[in-house]
PDB file of C-alpha atoms and ligand atoms in Angstrom:
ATOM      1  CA  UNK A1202      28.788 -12.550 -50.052  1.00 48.00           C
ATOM      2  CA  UNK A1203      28.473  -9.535 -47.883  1.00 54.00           C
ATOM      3  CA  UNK A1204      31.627  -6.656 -46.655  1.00 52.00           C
ATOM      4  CA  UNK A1205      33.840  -8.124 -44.136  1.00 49.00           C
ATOM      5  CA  UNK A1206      33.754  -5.658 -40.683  1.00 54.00           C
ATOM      6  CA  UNK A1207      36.953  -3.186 -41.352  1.00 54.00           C
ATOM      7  CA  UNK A1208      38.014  -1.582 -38.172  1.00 63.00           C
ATOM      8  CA  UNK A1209      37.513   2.495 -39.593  1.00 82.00           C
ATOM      9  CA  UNK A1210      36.985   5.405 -37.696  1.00 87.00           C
ATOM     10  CA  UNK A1211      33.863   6.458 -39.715  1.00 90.00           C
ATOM     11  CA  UNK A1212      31.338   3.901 -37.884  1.00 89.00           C
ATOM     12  CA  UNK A1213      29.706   7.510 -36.265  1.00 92.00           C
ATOM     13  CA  UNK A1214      29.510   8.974 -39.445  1.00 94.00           C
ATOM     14  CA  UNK A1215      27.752   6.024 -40.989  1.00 95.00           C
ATOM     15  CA  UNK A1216      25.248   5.829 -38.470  1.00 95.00           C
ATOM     16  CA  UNK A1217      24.472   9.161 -39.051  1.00 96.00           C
ATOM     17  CA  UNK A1218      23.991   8.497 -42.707  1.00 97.00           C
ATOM     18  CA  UNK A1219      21.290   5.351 -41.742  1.00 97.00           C
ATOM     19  CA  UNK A1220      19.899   8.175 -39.568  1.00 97.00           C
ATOM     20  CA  UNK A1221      19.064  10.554 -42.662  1.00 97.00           C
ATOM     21  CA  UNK A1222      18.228   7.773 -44.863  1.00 98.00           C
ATOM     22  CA  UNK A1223      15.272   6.658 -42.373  1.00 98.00           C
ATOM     23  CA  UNK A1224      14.303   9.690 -41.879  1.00 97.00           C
ATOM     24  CA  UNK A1225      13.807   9.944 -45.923  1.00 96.00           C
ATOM     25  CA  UNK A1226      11.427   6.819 -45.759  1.00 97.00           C
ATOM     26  CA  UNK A1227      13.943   4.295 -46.234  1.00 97.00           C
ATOM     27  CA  UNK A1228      13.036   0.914 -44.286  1.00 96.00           C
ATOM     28  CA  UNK A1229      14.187  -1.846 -45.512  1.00 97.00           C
ATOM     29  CA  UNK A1230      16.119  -3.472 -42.590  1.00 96.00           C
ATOM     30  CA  UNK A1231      18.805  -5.155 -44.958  1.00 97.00           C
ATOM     31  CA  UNK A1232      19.178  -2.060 -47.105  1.00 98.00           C
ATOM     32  CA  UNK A1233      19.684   0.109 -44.008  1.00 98.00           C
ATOM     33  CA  UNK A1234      21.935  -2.670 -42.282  1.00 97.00           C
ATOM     34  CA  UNK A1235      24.137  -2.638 -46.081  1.00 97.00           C
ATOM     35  CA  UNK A1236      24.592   1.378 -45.359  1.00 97.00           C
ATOM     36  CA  UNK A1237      25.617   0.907 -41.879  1.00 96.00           C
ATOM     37  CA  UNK A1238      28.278  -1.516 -42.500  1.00 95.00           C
ATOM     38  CA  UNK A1239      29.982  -0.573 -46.217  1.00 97.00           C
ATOM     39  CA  UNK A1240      32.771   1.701 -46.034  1.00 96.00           C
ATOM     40  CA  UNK A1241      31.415   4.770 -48.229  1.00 97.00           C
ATOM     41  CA  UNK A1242      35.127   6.442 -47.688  1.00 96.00           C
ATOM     42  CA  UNK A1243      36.756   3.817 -49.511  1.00 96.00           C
ATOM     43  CA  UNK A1244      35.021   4.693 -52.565  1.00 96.00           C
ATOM     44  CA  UNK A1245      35.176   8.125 -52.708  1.00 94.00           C
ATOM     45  CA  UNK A1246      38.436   9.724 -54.017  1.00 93.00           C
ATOM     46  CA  UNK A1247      40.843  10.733 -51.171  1.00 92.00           C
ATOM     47  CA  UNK A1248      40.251  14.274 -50.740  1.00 92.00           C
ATOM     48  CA  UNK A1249      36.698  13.930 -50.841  1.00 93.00           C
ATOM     49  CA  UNK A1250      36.888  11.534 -47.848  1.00 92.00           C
ATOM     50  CA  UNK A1251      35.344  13.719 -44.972  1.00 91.00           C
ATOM     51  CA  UNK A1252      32.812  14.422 -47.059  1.00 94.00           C
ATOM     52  CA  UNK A1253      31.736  10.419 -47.923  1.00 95.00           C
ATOM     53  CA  UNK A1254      29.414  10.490 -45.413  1.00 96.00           C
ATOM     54  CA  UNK A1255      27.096  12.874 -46.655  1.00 96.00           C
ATOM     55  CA  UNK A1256      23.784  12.375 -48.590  1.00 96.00           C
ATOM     56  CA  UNK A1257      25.269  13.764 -51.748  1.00 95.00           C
ATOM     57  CA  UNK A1258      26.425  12.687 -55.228  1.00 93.00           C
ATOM     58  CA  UNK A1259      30.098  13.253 -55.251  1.00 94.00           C
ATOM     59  CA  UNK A1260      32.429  13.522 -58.339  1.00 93.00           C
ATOM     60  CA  UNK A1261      34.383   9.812 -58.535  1.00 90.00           C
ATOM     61  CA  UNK A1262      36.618  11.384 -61.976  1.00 87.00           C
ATOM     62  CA  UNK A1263      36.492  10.617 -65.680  1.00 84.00           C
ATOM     63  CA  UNK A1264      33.507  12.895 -65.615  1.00 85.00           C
ATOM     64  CA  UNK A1265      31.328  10.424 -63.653  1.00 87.00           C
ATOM     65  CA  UNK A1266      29.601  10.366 -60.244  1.00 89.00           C
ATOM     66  CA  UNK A1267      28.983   8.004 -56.888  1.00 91.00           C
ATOM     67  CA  UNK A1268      25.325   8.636 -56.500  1.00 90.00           C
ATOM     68  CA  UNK A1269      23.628   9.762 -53.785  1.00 93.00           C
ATOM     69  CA  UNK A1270      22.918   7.203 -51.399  1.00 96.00           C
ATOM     70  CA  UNK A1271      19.123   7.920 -50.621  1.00 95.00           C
ATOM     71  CA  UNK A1272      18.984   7.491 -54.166  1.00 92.00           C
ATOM     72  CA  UNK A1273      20.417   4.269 -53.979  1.00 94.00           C
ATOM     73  CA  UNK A1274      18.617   3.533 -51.272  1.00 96.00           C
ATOM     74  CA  UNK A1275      15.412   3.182 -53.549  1.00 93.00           C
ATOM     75  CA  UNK A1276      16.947   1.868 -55.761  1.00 91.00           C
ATOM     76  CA  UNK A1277      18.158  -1.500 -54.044  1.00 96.00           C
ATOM     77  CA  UNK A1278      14.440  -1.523 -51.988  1.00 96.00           C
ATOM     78  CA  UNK A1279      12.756  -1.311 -55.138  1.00 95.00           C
ATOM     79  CA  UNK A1280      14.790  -4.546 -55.930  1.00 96.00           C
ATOM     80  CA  UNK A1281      13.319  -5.861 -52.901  1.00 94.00           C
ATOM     81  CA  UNK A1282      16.555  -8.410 -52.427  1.00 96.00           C
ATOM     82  CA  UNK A1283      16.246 -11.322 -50.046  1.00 94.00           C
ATOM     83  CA  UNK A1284      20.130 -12.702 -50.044  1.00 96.00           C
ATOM     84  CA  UNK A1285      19.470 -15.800 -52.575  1.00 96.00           C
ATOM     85  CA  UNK A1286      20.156 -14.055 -55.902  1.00 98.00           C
ATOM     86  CA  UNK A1287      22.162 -13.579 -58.424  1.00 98.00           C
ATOM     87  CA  UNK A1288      22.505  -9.837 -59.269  1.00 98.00           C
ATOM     88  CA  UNK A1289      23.788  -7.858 -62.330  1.00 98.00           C
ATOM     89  CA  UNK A1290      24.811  -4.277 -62.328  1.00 98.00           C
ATOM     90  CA  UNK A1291      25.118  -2.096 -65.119  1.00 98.00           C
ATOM     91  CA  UNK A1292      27.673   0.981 -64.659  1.00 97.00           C
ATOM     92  CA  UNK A1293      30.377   0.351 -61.483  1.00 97.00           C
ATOM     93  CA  UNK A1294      30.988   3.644 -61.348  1.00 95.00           C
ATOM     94  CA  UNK A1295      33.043   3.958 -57.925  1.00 95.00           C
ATOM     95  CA  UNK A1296      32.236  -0.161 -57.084  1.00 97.00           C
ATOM     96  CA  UNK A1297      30.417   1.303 -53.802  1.00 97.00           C
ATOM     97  CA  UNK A1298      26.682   0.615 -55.247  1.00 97.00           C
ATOM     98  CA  UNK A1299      28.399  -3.074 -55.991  1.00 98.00           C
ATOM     99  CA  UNK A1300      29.524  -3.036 -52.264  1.00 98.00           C
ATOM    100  CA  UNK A1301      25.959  -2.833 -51.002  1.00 98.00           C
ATOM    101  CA  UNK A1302      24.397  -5.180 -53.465  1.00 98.00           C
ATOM    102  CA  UNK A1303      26.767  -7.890 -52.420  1.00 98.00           C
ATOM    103  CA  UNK A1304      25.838  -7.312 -49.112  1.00 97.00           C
ATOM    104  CA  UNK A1305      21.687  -7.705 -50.293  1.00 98.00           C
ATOM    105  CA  UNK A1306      22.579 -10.647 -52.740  1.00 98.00           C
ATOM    106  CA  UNK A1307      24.355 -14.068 -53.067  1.00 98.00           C
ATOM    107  CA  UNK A1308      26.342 -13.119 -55.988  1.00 98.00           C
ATOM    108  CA  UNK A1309      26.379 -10.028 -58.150  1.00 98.00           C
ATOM    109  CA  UNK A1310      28.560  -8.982 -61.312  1.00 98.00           C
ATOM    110  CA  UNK A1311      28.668  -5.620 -62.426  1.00 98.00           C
ATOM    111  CA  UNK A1312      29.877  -4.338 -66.018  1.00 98.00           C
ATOM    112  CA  UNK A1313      31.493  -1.102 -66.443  1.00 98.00           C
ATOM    113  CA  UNK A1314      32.622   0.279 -69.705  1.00 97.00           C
ATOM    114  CA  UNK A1315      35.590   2.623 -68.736  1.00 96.00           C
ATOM    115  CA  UNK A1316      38.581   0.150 -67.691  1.00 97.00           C
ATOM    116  CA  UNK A1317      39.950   3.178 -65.710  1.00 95.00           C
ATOM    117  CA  UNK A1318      36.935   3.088 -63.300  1.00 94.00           C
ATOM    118  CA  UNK A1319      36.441  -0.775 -63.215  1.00 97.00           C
ATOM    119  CA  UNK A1320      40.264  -0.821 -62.287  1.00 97.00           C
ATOM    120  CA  UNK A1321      39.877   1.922 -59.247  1.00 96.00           C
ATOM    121  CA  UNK A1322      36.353   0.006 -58.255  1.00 97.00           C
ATOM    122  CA  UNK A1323      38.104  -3.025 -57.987  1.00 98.00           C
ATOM    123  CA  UNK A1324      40.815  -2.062 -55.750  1.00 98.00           C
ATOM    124  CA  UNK A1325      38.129  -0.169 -53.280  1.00 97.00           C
ATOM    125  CA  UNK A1326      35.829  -3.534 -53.202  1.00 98.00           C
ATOM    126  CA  UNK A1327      39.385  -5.515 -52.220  1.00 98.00           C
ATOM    127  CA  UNK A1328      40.478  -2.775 -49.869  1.00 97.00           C
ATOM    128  CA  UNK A1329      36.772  -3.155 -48.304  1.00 96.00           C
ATOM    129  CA  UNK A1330      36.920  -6.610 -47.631  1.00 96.00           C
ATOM    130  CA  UNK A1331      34.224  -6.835 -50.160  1.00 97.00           C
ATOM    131  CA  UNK A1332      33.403 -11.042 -51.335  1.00 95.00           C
ATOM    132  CA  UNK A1333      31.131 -12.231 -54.116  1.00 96.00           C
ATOM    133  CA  UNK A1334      31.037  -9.126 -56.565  1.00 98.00           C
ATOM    134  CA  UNK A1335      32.950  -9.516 -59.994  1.00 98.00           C
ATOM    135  CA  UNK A1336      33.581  -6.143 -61.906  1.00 98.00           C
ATOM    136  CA  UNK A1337      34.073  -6.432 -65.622  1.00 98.00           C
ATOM    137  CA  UNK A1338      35.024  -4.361 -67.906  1.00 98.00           C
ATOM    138  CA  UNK A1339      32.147  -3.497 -71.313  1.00 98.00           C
ATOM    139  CA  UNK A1340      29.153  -2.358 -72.663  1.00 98.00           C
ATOM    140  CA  UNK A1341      26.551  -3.590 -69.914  1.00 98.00           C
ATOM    141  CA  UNK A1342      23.864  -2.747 -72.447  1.00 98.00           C
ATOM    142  CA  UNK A1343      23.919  -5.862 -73.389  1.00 98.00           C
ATOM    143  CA  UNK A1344      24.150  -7.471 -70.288  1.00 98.00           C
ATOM    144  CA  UNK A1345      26.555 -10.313 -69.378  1.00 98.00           C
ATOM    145  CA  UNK A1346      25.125 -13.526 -71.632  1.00 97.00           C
ATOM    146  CA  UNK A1347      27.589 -16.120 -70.253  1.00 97.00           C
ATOM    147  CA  UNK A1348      26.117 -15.786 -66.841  1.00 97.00           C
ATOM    148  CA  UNK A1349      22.637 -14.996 -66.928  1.00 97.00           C
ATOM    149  CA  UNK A1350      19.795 -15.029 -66.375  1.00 98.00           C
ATOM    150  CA  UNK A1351      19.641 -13.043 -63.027  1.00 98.00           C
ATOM    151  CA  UNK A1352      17.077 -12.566 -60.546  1.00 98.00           C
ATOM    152  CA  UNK A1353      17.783  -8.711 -59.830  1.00 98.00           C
ATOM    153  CA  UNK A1354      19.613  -6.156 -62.250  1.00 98.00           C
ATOM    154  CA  UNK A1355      19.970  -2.710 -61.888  1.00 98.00           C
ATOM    155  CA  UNK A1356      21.083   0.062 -64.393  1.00 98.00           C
ATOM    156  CA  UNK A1357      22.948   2.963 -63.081  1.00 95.00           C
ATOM    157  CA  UNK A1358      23.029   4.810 -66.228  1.00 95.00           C
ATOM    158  CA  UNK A1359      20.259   6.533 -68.174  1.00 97.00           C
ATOM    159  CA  UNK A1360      19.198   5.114 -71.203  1.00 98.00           C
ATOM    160  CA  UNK A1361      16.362   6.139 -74.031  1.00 97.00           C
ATOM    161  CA  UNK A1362      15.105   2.662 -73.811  1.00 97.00           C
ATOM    162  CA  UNK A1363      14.863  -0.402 -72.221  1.00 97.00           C
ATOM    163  CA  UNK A1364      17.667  -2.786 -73.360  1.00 98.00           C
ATOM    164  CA  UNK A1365      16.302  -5.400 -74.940  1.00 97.00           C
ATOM    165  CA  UNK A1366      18.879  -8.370 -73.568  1.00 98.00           C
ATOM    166  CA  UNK A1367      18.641  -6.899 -70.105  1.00 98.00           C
ATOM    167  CA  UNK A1368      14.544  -8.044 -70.356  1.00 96.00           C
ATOM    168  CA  UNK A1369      15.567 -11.074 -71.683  1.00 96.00           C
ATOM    169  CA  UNK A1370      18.548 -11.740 -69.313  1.00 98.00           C
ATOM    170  CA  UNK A1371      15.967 -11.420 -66.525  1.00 98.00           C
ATOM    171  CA  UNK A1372      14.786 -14.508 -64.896  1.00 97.00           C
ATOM    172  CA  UNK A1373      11.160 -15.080 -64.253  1.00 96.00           C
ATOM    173  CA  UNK A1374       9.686 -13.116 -61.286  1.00 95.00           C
ATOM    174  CA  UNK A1375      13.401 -11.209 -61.223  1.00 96.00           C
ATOM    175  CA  UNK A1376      12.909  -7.335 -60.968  1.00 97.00           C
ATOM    176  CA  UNK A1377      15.315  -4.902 -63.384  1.00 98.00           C
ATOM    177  CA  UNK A1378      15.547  -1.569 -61.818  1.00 98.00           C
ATOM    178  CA  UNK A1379      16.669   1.725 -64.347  1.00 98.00           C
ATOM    179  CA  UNK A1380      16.459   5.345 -64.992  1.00 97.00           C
ATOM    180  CA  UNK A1381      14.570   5.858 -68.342  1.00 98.00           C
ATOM    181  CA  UNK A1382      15.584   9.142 -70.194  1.00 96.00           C
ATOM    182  CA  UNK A1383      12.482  11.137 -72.519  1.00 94.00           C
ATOM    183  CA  UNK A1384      13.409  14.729 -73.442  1.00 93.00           C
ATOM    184  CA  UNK A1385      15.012  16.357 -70.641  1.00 92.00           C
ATOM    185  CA  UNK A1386      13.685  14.288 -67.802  1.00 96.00           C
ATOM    186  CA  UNK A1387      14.320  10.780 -66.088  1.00 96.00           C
ATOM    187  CA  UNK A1388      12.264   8.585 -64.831  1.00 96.00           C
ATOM    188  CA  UNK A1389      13.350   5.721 -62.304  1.00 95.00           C
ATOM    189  CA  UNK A1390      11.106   2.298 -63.370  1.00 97.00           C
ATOM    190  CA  UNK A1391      11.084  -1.167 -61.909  1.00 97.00           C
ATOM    191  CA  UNK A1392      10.058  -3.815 -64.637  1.00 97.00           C
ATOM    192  CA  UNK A1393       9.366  -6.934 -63.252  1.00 96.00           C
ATOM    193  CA  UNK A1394       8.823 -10.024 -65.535  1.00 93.00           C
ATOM    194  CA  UNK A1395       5.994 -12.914 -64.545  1.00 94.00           C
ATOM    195  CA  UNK A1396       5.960 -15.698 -67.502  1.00 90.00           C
ATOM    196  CA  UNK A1397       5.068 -13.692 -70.740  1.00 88.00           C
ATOM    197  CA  UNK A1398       3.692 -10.923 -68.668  1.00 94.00           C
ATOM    198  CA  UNK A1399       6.479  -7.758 -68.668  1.00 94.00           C
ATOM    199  CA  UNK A1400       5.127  -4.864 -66.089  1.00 97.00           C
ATOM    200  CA  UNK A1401       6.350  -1.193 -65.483  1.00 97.00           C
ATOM    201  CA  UNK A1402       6.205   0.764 -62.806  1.00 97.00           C
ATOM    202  CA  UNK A1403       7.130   4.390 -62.803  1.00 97.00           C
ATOM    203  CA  UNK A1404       8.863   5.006 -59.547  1.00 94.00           C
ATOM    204  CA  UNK A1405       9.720   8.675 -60.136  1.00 93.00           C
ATOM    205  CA  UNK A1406      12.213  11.624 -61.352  1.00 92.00           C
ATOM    206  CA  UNK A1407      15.853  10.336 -61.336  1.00 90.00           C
ATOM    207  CA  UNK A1408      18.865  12.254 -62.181  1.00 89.00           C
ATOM    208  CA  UNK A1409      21.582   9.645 -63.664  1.00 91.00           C
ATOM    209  CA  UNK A1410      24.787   9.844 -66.081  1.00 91.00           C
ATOM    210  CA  UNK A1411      23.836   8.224 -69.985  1.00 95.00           C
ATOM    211  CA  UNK A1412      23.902   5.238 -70.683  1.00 97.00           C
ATOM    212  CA  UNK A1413      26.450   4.619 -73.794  1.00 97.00           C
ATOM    213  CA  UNK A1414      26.185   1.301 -75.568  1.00 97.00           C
ATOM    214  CA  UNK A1415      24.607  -0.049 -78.085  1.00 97.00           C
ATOM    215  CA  UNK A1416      21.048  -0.709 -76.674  1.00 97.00           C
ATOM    216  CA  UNK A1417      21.664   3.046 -74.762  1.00 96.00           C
ATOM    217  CA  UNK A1418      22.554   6.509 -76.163  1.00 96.00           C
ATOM    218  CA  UNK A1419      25.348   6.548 -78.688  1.00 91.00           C
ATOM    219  CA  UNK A1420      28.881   8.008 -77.743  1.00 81.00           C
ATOM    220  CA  UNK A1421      28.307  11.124 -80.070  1.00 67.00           C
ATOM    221  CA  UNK A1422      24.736  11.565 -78.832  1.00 68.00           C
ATOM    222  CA  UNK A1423      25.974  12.963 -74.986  1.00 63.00           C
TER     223      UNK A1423
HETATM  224  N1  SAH B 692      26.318   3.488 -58.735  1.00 92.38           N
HETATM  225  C1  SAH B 692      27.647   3.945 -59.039  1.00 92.38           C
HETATM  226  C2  SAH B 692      27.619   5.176 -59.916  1.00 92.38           C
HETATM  227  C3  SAH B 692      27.344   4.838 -61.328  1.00 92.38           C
HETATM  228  S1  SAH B 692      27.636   6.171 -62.425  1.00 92.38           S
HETATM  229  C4  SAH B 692      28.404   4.214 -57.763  1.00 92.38           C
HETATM  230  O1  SAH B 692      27.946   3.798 -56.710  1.00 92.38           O
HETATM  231  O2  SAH B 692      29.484   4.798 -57.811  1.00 92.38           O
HETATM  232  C5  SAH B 692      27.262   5.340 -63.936  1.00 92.38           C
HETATM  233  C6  SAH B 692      28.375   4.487 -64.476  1.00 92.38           C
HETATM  234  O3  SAH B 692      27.858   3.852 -65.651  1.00 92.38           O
HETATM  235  C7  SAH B 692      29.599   5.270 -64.930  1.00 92.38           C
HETATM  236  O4  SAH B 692      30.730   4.757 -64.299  1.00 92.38           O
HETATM  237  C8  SAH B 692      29.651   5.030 -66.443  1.00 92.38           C
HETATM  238  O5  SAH B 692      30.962   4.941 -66.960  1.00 92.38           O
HETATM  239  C9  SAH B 692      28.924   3.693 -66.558  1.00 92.38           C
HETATM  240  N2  SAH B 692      28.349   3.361 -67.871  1.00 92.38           N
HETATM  241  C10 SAH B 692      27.733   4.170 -68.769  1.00 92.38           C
HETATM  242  N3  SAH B 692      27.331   3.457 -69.846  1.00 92.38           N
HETATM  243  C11 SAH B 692      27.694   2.156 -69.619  1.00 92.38           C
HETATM  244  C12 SAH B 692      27.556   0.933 -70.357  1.00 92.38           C
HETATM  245  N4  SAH B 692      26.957   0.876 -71.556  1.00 92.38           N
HETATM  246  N5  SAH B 692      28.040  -0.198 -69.808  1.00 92.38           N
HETATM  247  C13 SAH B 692      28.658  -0.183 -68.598  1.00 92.38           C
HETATM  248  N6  SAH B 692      28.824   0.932 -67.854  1.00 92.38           N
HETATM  249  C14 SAH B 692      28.350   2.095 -68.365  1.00 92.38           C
END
């Protein structure tokens, strides 16, 4: 578990990033201590590096995006993590998101459908000391069967509805966090699953890639 302490010139920078992330309501101790300590620069591609530090969405290639960490931010409170669980992501993207879940959860394994990415997110998790996070390569619509259930997963991707095997890959009392698309607008919910009892909460406007799989938007459809 967790992102082993690598010796970077960047520690100022990071702290400064913690700094803007408090001051945009974040307080989760662990989530703040997971930005403070996970090498954002290591994720980002090279010539964006001085820029890593800064509260934006930057472009990672292949036409996708790192998000932007106050973003991310709610997204891993909203998961409300407390170190014990087993964690599946949905979209790798750049593998940094993966980086700070690791550092919230015992285990976490996160499914990304362009090898390309999963290949580059991979090398930045290894490069960043980064232990207990698996990155496969698929379509996480459908979750990751041979593994579940999990007590936290989280969908970077929009998608028109809620995959079905994601709910049922959920164990009970686990929280699944995504960005649910309806005309033109997103809408971050946390659905959190008590016995037979599913609930939704909206959690507000999001602004995500699509989700293509099966259970998300088709290929042709984006
Ligand atoms: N949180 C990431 C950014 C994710 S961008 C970060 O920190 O960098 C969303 C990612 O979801 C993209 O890499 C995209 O390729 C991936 N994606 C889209 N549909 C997917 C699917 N069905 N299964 C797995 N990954 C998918």
């Amino acid at each position: 578990m967790g992102s082993g302490q690598v010796a970077d010139s960047f520690g100022g920078y990071r702290t400064r990033l913690v700094e803007q992330l408090r001051a945009n309501g974040i307080r989760d101790l662990a989530v703040l201590h997971a930005f403070a300590t996970v090498p954002r620069h290591l994720f980002v591609p090279e010539a964006l590096r001085r820029r890593a530090y800064e509260d934006v969405a930057l472009p990672i290639g292949n036409g996708q995006t790192i998000s932007q960490p106050t973003t991310q931010a709610r997204y891993l409170e909203a998961l409300g993590l407390r170190g014990q669980e087993r964690v599946l992501e949905v979209g790798t993207g750049s593998g940094y998101q993966t980086a700070l879940l690791a550092s919230l959860a015992s285990s976490v394994i996160s499914v990304e459908r362009l090898p390309g990415l999963a290949a580059e997110a991979r090398a930045a998790l290894k490069a960043a000391s980064v232990t207990g996070a698996t990155v496969v390569v698929g379509d996480g619509s459908l979750g990751w069967r041979t593994l579940a259930p999990f007590d936290g997963i989280l969908v970077a991707a929009a998608s028109p509805v809620v995959p079905r095997p994601l709910l049922e890959q959920l164990s009970d009392g686990g929280a699944l966090v995504i960005p649910l698309q309806s005309g033109d607008t997103q809408h971050l919910f946390r659905i959190t699953k008590r016995g037979a009892k599913v609930t939704e909460e909206d959690l507000g406007e999001a602004l995500f890639v699509p989700l293509v799989g099966r259970h998300g938007f088709e290929k042709g459809e984006v």
